[in-house]
Amino acid sequence: MQKEKKITLNAEKRKVIADQFQSFYENKVKQKLIDAKHQYDIMRDKAKVAIDQVVRTHQPQEDVDTIRSMTNKYGRSGGELYEDNCFYVRCPITKVDDEGEEYEDKQEIHVRFAMGRNFARAYYRDEMKAKGLNPDYHVAIDGDYSKRNPKYYNDETAVNNFLGFSHTRNDATGVEYPKDKWENDFKLWVIGSSYCHSRNFVVDQTSHEFFKMYIQSAENVIKQHEQLYAYVEGKMKTLRLGLKSYRTFDQAKALADKVGVVLNESMMNESSSLALSIYSPENLASLLEDKKVMTREEKIAFAKQQMQQAIN
């Protein structure tokens, strides 16, 4: 009986194996990020109602309408209005310092409905990873900016392009980027200029505590992203060291079975099979036609479709 030849690992096969382990570890902890996003969405809807009540209490709609009428008649001299999604609220209380002197603590909170970059990378992480982008590039350096290399900046550019931070609204593409979607999702007409800090709305303690919870729900999305990455990367650092010492697929398979990761030999040939399917004479001729160039994801989907048709 002829002895079955073992699959020898190379850099490409080790990457396929590592990707399987990474998916396994991410699936173990990503629910916390999903839950944090869901909780934020709930709080956001409530915060919209709450801030509308606060603003309209301090700036009644009839006052806004009056200024709009005046500006229509007299231009800017009639007053200023701005459609905003950024607000400051405060709940002043008296405190006593270490020397026994009383002072006023404004307890100021910045309530915003636009999307910051750290939050955006966390909230849209799955969508960006599905497109082959790296939304973890910033958390990977853990505040050590000396680690910013060419790949860091390439990842940053690609992520910012996807989210819309590199584009102006209504640019030539006609695409509504996530950033624009969030900025347009909720706005209120307020009296004053575009400088949102100039409008500081006083609220009671109950409202103040609610807005603190809303801010914390956004911060928790960022926190869960950071914790997800830290957990998975901690596992992957150990795994990569082990994979470097493995010479055959059987060694990786034994490890996967013990950990609970699904791993089989067919995965080792997936990349080459896709390449053969994409670049067969018939399919290559189709790809060379004068039409829109396919993305990597589209090529893979096209190849899988051709493979499925061949099986059928």
mmCIF file of C-alpha atoms in Angstrom:
data_model
loop_
_atom_site.group_PDB
_atom_site.id
_atom_site.type_symbol
_atom_site.label_atom_id
_atom_site.label_comp_id
_atom_site.label_asym_id
_atom_site.label_seq_id
_atom_site.Cartn_x
_atom_site.Cartn_y
_atom_site.Cartn_z
ATOM 1 C CA MET A 1 0.000 0.000 0.000
ATOM 2 C CA GLN A 2 1.440 3.362 -1.070
ATOM 3 C CA LYS A 3 1.913 5.851 1.736
ATOM 4 C CA GLU A 4 -0.231 8.998 1.321
ATOM 5 C CA LYS A 5 1.858 12.102 0.665
ATOM 6 C CA LYS A 6 1.576 14.754 3.349
ATOM 7 C CA ILE A 7 0.742 18.365 2.481
ATOM 8 C CA THR A 8 3.767 20.579 3.071
ATOM 9 C CA LEU A 9 3.018 24.029 4.427
ATOM 10 C CA ASN A 10 4.218 27.211 2.768
ATOM 11 C CA ALA A 11 3.498 30.894 3.486
ATOM 12 C CA GLU A 12 0.218 30.863 1.535
ATOM 13 C CA LYS A 13 -1.101 27.731 3.253
ATOM 14 C CA ARG A 14 -0.077 29.027 6.667
ATOM 15 C CA LYS A 15 -2.080 32.178 5.975
ATOM 16 C CA VAL A 16 -5.158 30.124 5.050
ATOM 17 C CA ILE A 17 -4.797 28.209 8.324
ATOM 18 C CA ALA A 18 -4.247 31.399 10.334
ATOM 19 C CA ASP A 19 -7.356 32.963 8.785
ATOM 20 C CA GLN A 20 -9.444 29.994 9.952
ATOM 21 C CA PHE A 21 -8.159 30.346 13.497
ATOM 22 C CA GLN A 22 -8.711 34.115 13.443
ATOM 23 C CA SER A 23 -12.337 33.684 12.335
ATOM 24 C CA PHE A 24 -12.811 31.138 15.112
ATOM 25 C CA TYR A 25 -11.511 33.463 17.830
ATOM 26 C CA GLU A 26 -13.388 36.489 16.480
ATOM 27 C CA ASN A 27 -16.649 34.547 16.474
ATOM 28 C CA LYS A 28 -16.110 33.748 20.155
ATOM 29 C CA VAL A 29 -16.081 37.404 21.235
ATOM 30 C CA LYS A 30 -17.624 39.540 18.489
ATOM 31 C CA GLN A 31 -21.106 39.281 20.021
ATOM 32 C CA LYS A 32 -20.049 41.851 22.616
ATOM 33 C CA LEU A 33 -19.368 44.371 19.857
ATOM 34 C CA ILE A 34 -22.661 43.508 18.157
ATOM 35 C CA ASP A 35 -24.514 44.016 21.460
ATOM 36 C CA ALA A 36 -22.731 47.329 22.075
ATOM 37 C CA LYS A 37 -23.759 48.581 18.634
ATOM 38 C CA HIS A 38 -27.361 47.504 19.255
ATOM 39 C CA GLN A 39 -27.435 49.253 22.629
ATOM 40 C CA TYR A 40 -26.023 52.406 21.062
ATOM 41 C CA ASP A 41 -28.710 52.359 18.348
ATOM 42 C CA ILE A 42 -31.398 52.190 21.035
ATOM 43 C CA MET A 43 -29.828 55.033 23.017
ATOM 44 C CA ARG A 44 -29.373 57.120 19.873
ATOM 45 C CA ASP A 45 -33.087 57.009 19.052
ATOM 46 C CA LYS A 46 -33.938 58.052 22.607
ATOM 47 C CA ALA A 47 -31.284 60.788 22.579
ATOM 48 C CA LYS A 48 -32.780 62.302 19.428
ATOM 49 C CA VAL A 49 -36.106 62.757 21.218
ATOM 50 C CA ALA A 50 -34.442 64.049 24.389
ATOM 51 C CA ILE A 51 -32.218 66.640 22.701
ATOM 52 C CA ASP A 52 -35.121 67.884 20.574
ATOM 53 C CA GLN A 53 -37.086 68.536 23.762
ATOM 54 C CA VAL A 54 -34.123 70.340 25.351
ATOM 55 C CA VAL A 55 -33.445 72.568 22.343
ATOM 56 C CA ARG A 56 -37.071 73.448 21.733
ATOM 57 C CA THR A 57 -37.516 74.301 25.429
ATOM 58 C CA HIS A 58 -34.691 76.837 25.229
ATOM 59 C CA GLN A 59 -35.325 77.862 21.627
ATOM 60 C CA PRO A 60 -39.057 77.493 20.812
ATOM 61 C CA GLN A 61 -39.979 76.706 17.229
ATOM 62 C CA GLU A 62 -41.819 80.038 16.918
ATOM 63 C CA ASP A 63 -38.544 81.872 17.664
ATOM 64 C CA VAL A 64 -36.792 79.874 14.961
ATOM 65 C CA ASP A 65 -39.606 80.688 12.534
ATOM 66 C CA THR A 66 -39.388 84.380 13.430
ATOM 67 C CA ILE A 67 -35.647 84.535 12.751
ATOM 68 C CA ARG A 68 -36.097 82.652 9.481
ATOM 69 C CA SER A 69 -38.698 85.215 8.435
ATOM 70 C CA MET A 70 -36.368 88.061 9.438
ATOM 71 C CA THR A 71 -33.380 86.623 7.559
ATOM 72 C CA ASN A 72 -35.526 86.135 4.472
ATOM 73 C CA LYS A 73 -36.343 89.847 4.678
ATOM 74 C CA TYR A 74 -33.114 91.374 5.963
ATOM 75 C CA GLY A 75 -30.431 88.757 5.284
ATOM 76 C CA ARG A 76 -27.883 87.936 8.010
ATOM 77 C CA SER A 77 -28.782 91.075 9.934
ATOM 78 C CA GLY A 78 -32.111 89.414 10.719
ATOM 79 C CA GLY A 79 -30.376 86.798 12.870
ATOM 80 C CA GLU A 80 -28.563 83.475 12.498
ATOM 81 C CA LEU A 81 -29.879 79.937 12.161
ATOM 82 C CA TYR A 82 -27.876 76.747 11.799
ATOM 83 C CA GLU A 83 -28.961 73.149 11.223
ATOM 84 C CA ASP A 84 -26.846 71.218 13.692
ATOM 85 C CA ASN A 85 -26.202 67.687 15.013
ATOM 86 C CA CYS A 86 -23.794 68.812 17.730
ATOM 87 C CA PHE A 87 -24.970 70.125 21.107
ATOM 88 C CA TYR A 88 -23.556 70.997 24.521
ATOM 89 C CA VAL A 89 -25.634 70.509 27.660
ATOM 90 C CA ARG A 90 -24.749 71.267 31.263
ATOM 91 C CA CYS A 91 -26.151 70.829 34.746
ATOM 92 C CA PRO A 92 -24.381 73.299 37.059
ATOM 93 C CA ILE A 93 -23.823 72.222 40.646
ATOM 94 C CA THR A 94 -21.932 73.815 43.520
ATOM 95 C CA LYS A 95 -18.874 71.954 44.804
ATOM 96 C CA VAL A 96 -16.281 72.599 47.473
ATOM 97 C CA ASP A 97 -12.557 72.414 46.694
ATOM 98 C CA ASP A 98 -9.753 71.104 48.950
ATOM 99 C CA GLU A 99 -9.467 74.491 50.641
ATOM 100 C CA GLY A 100 -13.156 74.673 51.481
ATOM 101 C CA GLU A 101 -13.964 77.208 48.767
ATOM 102 C CA GLU A 102 -17.191 76.811 46.838
ATOM 103 C CA TYR A 103 -17.136 76.776 43.042
ATOM 104 C CA GLU A 104 -19.532 75.985 40.216
ATOM 105 C CA ASP A 105 -19.010 72.803 38.212
ATOM 106 C CA LYS A 106 -20.848 73.119 34.880
ATOM 107 C CA GLN A 107 -20.861 69.341 34.297
ATOM 108 C CA GLU A 108 -20.700 69.994 30.585
ATOM 109 C CA ILE A 109 -21.413 67.192 28.087
ATOM 110 C CA HIS A 110 -20.852 67.186 24.335
ATOM 111 C CA VAL A 111 -23.824 65.428 22.732
ATOM 112 C CA ARG A 112 -23.123 64.626 19.099
ATOM 113 C CA PHE A 113 -24.955 62.671 16.417
ATOM 114 C CA ALA A 114 -22.246 62.768 13.758
ATOM 115 C CA MET A 115 -19.760 59.897 13.608
ATOM 116 C CA GLY A 116 -16.200 60.101 14.919
ATOM 117 C CA ARG A 117 -13.441 58.089 13.244
ATOM 118 C CA ASN A 118 -12.753 55.675 16.095
ATOM 119 C CA PHE A 119 -16.463 54.995 16.441
ATOM 120 C CA ALA A 120 -16.889 54.594 12.682
ATOM 121 C CA ARG A 121 -14.126 51.998 12.436
ATOM 122 C CA ALA A 122 -15.744 50.027 15.248
ATOM 123 C CA TYR A 123 -19.328 50.334 14.024
ATOM 124 C CA TYR A 124 -18.571 49.387 10.406
ATOM 125 C CA ARG A 125 -15.843 46.854 11.186
ATOM 126 C CA ASP A 126 -17.628 43.830 9.699
ATOM 127 C CA GLU A 127 -18.584 45.678 6.517
ATOM 128 C CA MET A 128 -14.996 46.815 5.953
ATOM 129 C CA LYS A 129 -13.471 43.400 6.683
ATOM 130 C CA ALA A 130 -15.883 41.860 4.177
ATOM 131 C CA LYS A 131 -14.370 44.170 1.549
ATOM 132 C CA GLY A 132 -10.820 43.210 2.455
ATOM 133 C CA LEU A 133 -10.104 46.421 4.383
ATOM 134 C CA ASN A 134 -8.366 46.644 7.742
ATOM 135 C CA PRO A 135 -10.487 48.584 10.274
ATOM 136 C CA ASP A 136 -8.101 47.492 13.054
ATOM 137 C CA TYR A 137 -5.064 49.401 11.774
ATOM 138 C CA HIS A 138 -5.357 52.086 14.454
ATOM 139 C CA VAL A 139 -5.995 49.872 17.483
ATOM 140 C CA ALA A 140 -3.139 47.606 16.321
ATOM 141 C CA ILE A 141 -0.494 50.221 17.187
ATOM 142 C CA ASP A 142 -2.034 50.776 20.648
ATOM 143 C CA GLY A 143 -1.135 54.451 20.754
ATOM 144 C CA ASP A 144 2.495 53.897 19.703
ATOM 145 C CA TYR A 145 2.703 56.210 16.692
ATOM 146 C CA SER A 146 6.268 55.098 15.978
ATOM 147 C CA LYS A 147 4.677 51.928 14.555
ATOM 148 C CA ARG A 148 3.017 53.855 11.729
ATOM 149 C CA ASN A 149 4.526 52.360 8.582
ATOM 150 C CA PRO A 150 3.510 52.504 4.878
ATOM 151 C CA LYS A 151 0.928 49.741 5.412
ATOM 152 C CA TYR A 152 -0.623 51.721 8.275
ATOM 153 C CA TYR A 153 -1.120 54.740 6.001
ATOM 154 C CA ASN A 154 -2.405 52.591 3.136
ATOM 155 C CA ASP A 155 -4.963 50.988 5.467
ATOM 156 C CA GLU A 156 -5.893 54.402 6.848
ATOM 157 C CA THR A 157 -6.512 55.778 3.360
ATOM 158 C CA ALA A 158 -8.599 52.785 2.273
ATOM 159 C CA VAL A 159 -10.734 52.885 5.438
ATOM 160 C CA ASN A 160 -11.251 56.653 5.242
ATOM 161 C CA ASN A 161 -12.281 56.306 1.593
ATOM 162 C CA PHE A 162 -14.861 53.665 2.498
ATOM 163 C CA LEU A 163 -16.286 55.648 5.410
ATOM 164 C CA GLY A 164 -16.272 58.944 3.501
ATOM 165 C CA PHE A 165 -13.787 60.903 5.601
ATOM 166 C CA SER A 166 -11.682 61.524 2.481
ATOM 167 C CA HIS A 167 -14.602 62.874 0.486
ATOM 168 C CA THR A 168 -16.749 65.961 0.504
ATOM 169 C CA ARG A 169 -20.501 65.603 0.469
ATOM 170 C CA ASN A 170 -22.156 65.351 -2.932
ATOM 171 C CA ASP A 171 -18.829 64.642 -4.625
ATOM 172 C CA ALA A 172 -18.555 63.430 -8.210
ATOM 173 C CA THR A 173 -19.224 59.784 -7.305
ATOM 174 C CA GLY A 174 -22.766 60.518 -6.143
ATOM 175 C CA VAL A 175 -22.243 57.983 -3.335
ATOM 176 C CA GLU A 176 -23.644 58.530 0.155
ATOM 177 C CA TYR A 177 -20.810 57.449 2.408
ATOM 178 C CA PRO A 178 -21.434 56.245 5.984
ATOM 179 C CA LYS A 179 -20.124 59.553 7.367
ATOM 180 C CA ASP A 180 -22.617 61.525 5.286
ATOM 181 C CA LYS A 181 -25.433 59.153 6.191
ATOM 182 C CA TRP A 182 -24.827 59.769 9.890
ATOM 183 C CA GLU A 183 -24.446 63.525 9.521
ATOM 184 C CA ASN A 184 -27.734 63.749 7.624
ATOM 185 C CA ASP A 185 -29.593 61.305 9.846
ATOM 186 C CA PHE A 186 -30.491 63.852 12.517
ATOM 187 C CA LYS A 187 -30.273 67.642 12.626
ATOM 188 C CA LEU A 188 -32.095 70.426 14.424
ATOM 189 C CA TRP A 189 -32.478 74.064 13.491
ATOM 190 C CA VAL A 190 -30.898 76.130 16.248
ATOM 191 C CA ILE A 191 -30.463 79.846 16.822
ATOM 192 C CA GLY A 192 -26.862 80.890 16.419
ATOM 193 C CA SER A 193 -23.802 80.152 14.308
ATOM 194 C CA SER A 194 -22.182 76.858 13.301
ATOM 195 C CA TYR A 195 -20.040 76.953 16.458
ATOM 196 C CA CYS A 196 -21.974 74.463 18.557
ATOM 197 C CA HIS A 197 -20.125 75.262 21.800
ATOM 198 C CA SER A 198 -21.702 78.725 21.700
ATOM 199 C CA ARG A 199 -25.024 77.045 22.480
ATOM 200 C CA ASN A 200 -24.881 75.607 25.962
ATOM 201 C CA PHE A 201 -28.244 74.247 27.085
ATOM 202 C CA VAL A 202 -28.989 73.859 30.791
ATOM 203 C CA VAL A 203 -30.691 70.577 31.715
ATOM 204 C CA ASP A 204 -31.843 68.939 34.948
ATOM 205 C CA GLN A 205 -29.908 66.159 36.663
ATOM 206 C CA THR A 206 -32.071 63.391 35.188
ATOM 207 C CA SER A 207 -31.515 64.583 31.636
ATOM 208 C CA HIS A 208 -27.839 65.110 32.357
ATOM 209 C CA GLU A 209 -27.457 61.506 33.530
ATOM 210 C CA PHE A 210 -29.277 60.234 30.446
ATOM 211 C CA PHE A 211 -26.984 62.100 28.061
ATOM 212 C CA LYS A 212 -23.996 60.715 29.966
ATOM 213 C CA MET A 213 -25.361 57.212 29.340
ATOM 214 C CA TYR A 214 -25.779 58.025 25.660
ATOM 215 C CA ILE A 215 -22.143 59.166 25.387
ATOM 216 C CA GLN A 216 -21.024 56.073 27.284
ATOM 217 C CA SER A 217 -22.928 53.805 24.882
ATOM 218 C CA ALA A 218 -20.903 55.260 21.982
ATOM 219 C CA GLU A 219 -17.671 54.887 23.948
ATOM 220 C CA ASN A 220 -18.557 51.270 24.688
ATOM 221 C CA VAL A 221 -18.711 50.480 20.968
ATOM 222 C CA ILE A 222 -15.129 51.739 20.654
ATOM 223 C CA LYS A 223 -14.109 49.851 23.795
ATOM 224 C CA GLN A 224 -15.542 46.550 22.551
ATOM 225 C CA HIS A 225 -13.697 46.972 19.256
ATOM 226 C CA GLU A 226 -10.428 47.476 21.118
ATOM 227 C CA GLN A 227 -11.058 44.494 23.397
ATOM 228 C CA LEU A 228 -12.045 42.249 20.484
ATOM 229 C CA TYR A 229 -8.824 43.080 18.666
ATOM 230 C CA ALA A 230 -6.669 42.666 21.786
ATOM 231 C CA TYR A 231 -8.160 39.238 22.556
ATOM 232 C CA VAL A 232 -7.872 37.889 19.001
ATOM 233 C CA GLU A 233 -4.427 39.339 18.354
ATOM 234 C CA GLY A 234 -3.166 37.853 21.631
ATOM 235 C CA LYS A 235 -4.242 34.406 20.432
ATOM 236 C CA MET A 236 -2.916 34.960 16.917
ATOM 237 C CA LYS A 237 0.566 36.014 18.056
ATOM 238 C CA THR A 238 0.956 32.663 19.809
ATOM 239 C CA LEU A 239 -0.555 30.790 16.878
ATOM 240 C CA ARG A 240 1.733 32.395 14.283
ATOM 241 C CA LEU A 241 4.786 31.383 16.280
ATOM 242 C CA GLY A 242 3.534 27.804 16.350
ATOM 243 C CA LEU A 243 2.670 27.726 12.649
ATOM 244 C CA LYS A 244 6.184 28.797 11.761
ATOM 245 C CA SER A 245 7.481 25.591 13.338
ATOM 246 C CA TYR A 246 4.924 23.346 11.617
ATOM 247 C CA ARG A 247 6.052 21.706 8.388
ATOM 248 C CA THR A 248 2.965 19.703 7.432
ATOM 249 C CA PHE A 249 -0.790 20.196 7.323
ATOM 250 C CA ASP A 250 -1.281 17.255 9.700
ATOM 251 C CA GLN A 251 0.391 19.197 12.499
ATOM 252 C CA ALA A 252 -1.929 22.173 11.969
ATOM 253 C CA LYS A 253 -4.921 19.845 11.682
ATOM 254 C CA ALA A 254 -4.096 18.208 15.027
ATOM 255 C CA LEU A 255 -3.962 21.625 16.686
ATOM 256 C CA ALA A 256 -7.225 22.725 15.033
ATOM 257 C CA ASP A 257 -9.017 19.583 16.250
ATOM 258 C CA LYS A 258 -7.887 20.201 19.825
ATOM 259 C CA VAL A 259 -8.955 23.850 19.745
ATOM 260 C CA GLY A 260 -12.217 23.246 17.875
ATOM 261 C CA VAL A 261 -11.339 25.021 14.614
ATOM 262 C CA VAL A 262 -12.765 23.603 11.392
ATOM 263 C CA LEU A 263 -9.827 22.829 9.086
ATOM 264 C CA ASN A 264 -9.594 20.441 6.146
ATOM 265 C CA GLU A 265 -7.298 19.775 3.212
ATOM 266 C CA SER A 266 -9.676 21.260 0.647
ATOM 267 C CA MET A 267 -9.095 24.690 2.192
ATOM 268 C CA MET A 268 -5.423 24.430 1.259
ATOM 269 C CA ASN A 269 -6.328 24.176 -2.409
ATOM 270 C CA GLU A 270 -9.105 26.791 -2.403
ATOM 271 C CA SER A 271 -6.913 29.683 -3.564
ATOM 272 C CA SER A 272 -5.361 27.710 -6.417
ATOM 273 C CA SER A 273 -8.751 26.288 -7.427
ATOM 274 C CA LEU A 274 -10.210 29.781 -7.563
ATOM 275 C CA ALA A 275 -7.305 30.972 -9.652
ATOM 276 C CA LEU A 276 -7.676 28.059 -12.100
ATOM 277 C CA SER A 277 -11.401 28.741 -12.388
ATOM 278 C CA ILE A 278 -10.985 32.473 -12.932
ATOM 279 C CA TYR A 279 -8.194 32.160 -15.461
ATOM 280 C CA SER A 280 -9.455 29.252 -17.546
ATOM 281 C CA PRO A 281 -9.393 30.187 -21.273
ATOM 282 C CA GLU A 282 -13.147 30.875 -21.398
ATOM 283 C CA ASN A 283 -13.298 32.927 -18.211
ATOM 284 C CA LEU A 284 -10.072 34.791 -18.899
ATOM 285 C CA ALA A 285 -11.462 35.832 -22.292
ATOM 286 C CA SER A 286 -14.542 37.179 -20.503
ATOM 287 C CA LEU A 287 -12.405 39.130 -18.034
ATOM 288 C CA LEU A 288 -10.414 40.664 -20.900
ATOM 289 C CA GLU A 289 -13.492 42.127 -22.567
ATOM 290 C CA ASP A 290 -13.831 45.927 -22.593
ATOM 291 C CA LYS A 291 -16.029 46.336 -19.564
ATOM 292 C CA LYS A 292 -15.805 47.412 -15.948
ATOM 293 C CA VAL A 293 -12.820 45.837 -14.173
ATOM 294 C CA MET A 294 -13.908 43.338 -11.532
ATOM 295 C CA THR A 295 -12.845 43.792 -7.930
ATOM 296 C CA ARG A 296 -11.100 40.979 -6.060
ATOM 297 C CA GLU A 297 -14.362 40.112 -4.296
ATOM 298 C CA GLU A 298 -16.228 40.029 -7.611
ATOM 299 C CA LYS A 299 -13.575 37.769 -9.148
ATOM 300 C CA ILE A 300 -13.855 35.327 -6.239
ATOM 301 C CA ALA A 301 -17.645 35.317 -6.464
ATOM 302 C CA PHE A 302 -17.400 34.790 -10.237
ATOM 303 C CA ALA A 303 -14.975 31.895 -9.752
ATOM 304 C CA LYS A 304 -17.202 30.214 -7.168
ATOM 305 C CA GLN A 305 -20.129 30.519 -9.534
ATOM 306 C CA GLN A 306 -18.131 28.853 -12.319
ATOM 307 C CA MET A 307 -16.995 26.083 -9.969
ATOM 308 C CA GLN A 308 -20.575 25.444 -8.847
ATOM 309 C CA GLN A 309 -21.736 25.250 -12.457
ATOM 310 C CA ALA A 310 -18.974 22.727 -13.185
ATOM 311 C CA ILE A 311 -20.106 20.582 -10.216
ATOM 312 C CA ASN A 312 -23.707 20.673 -11.389
#
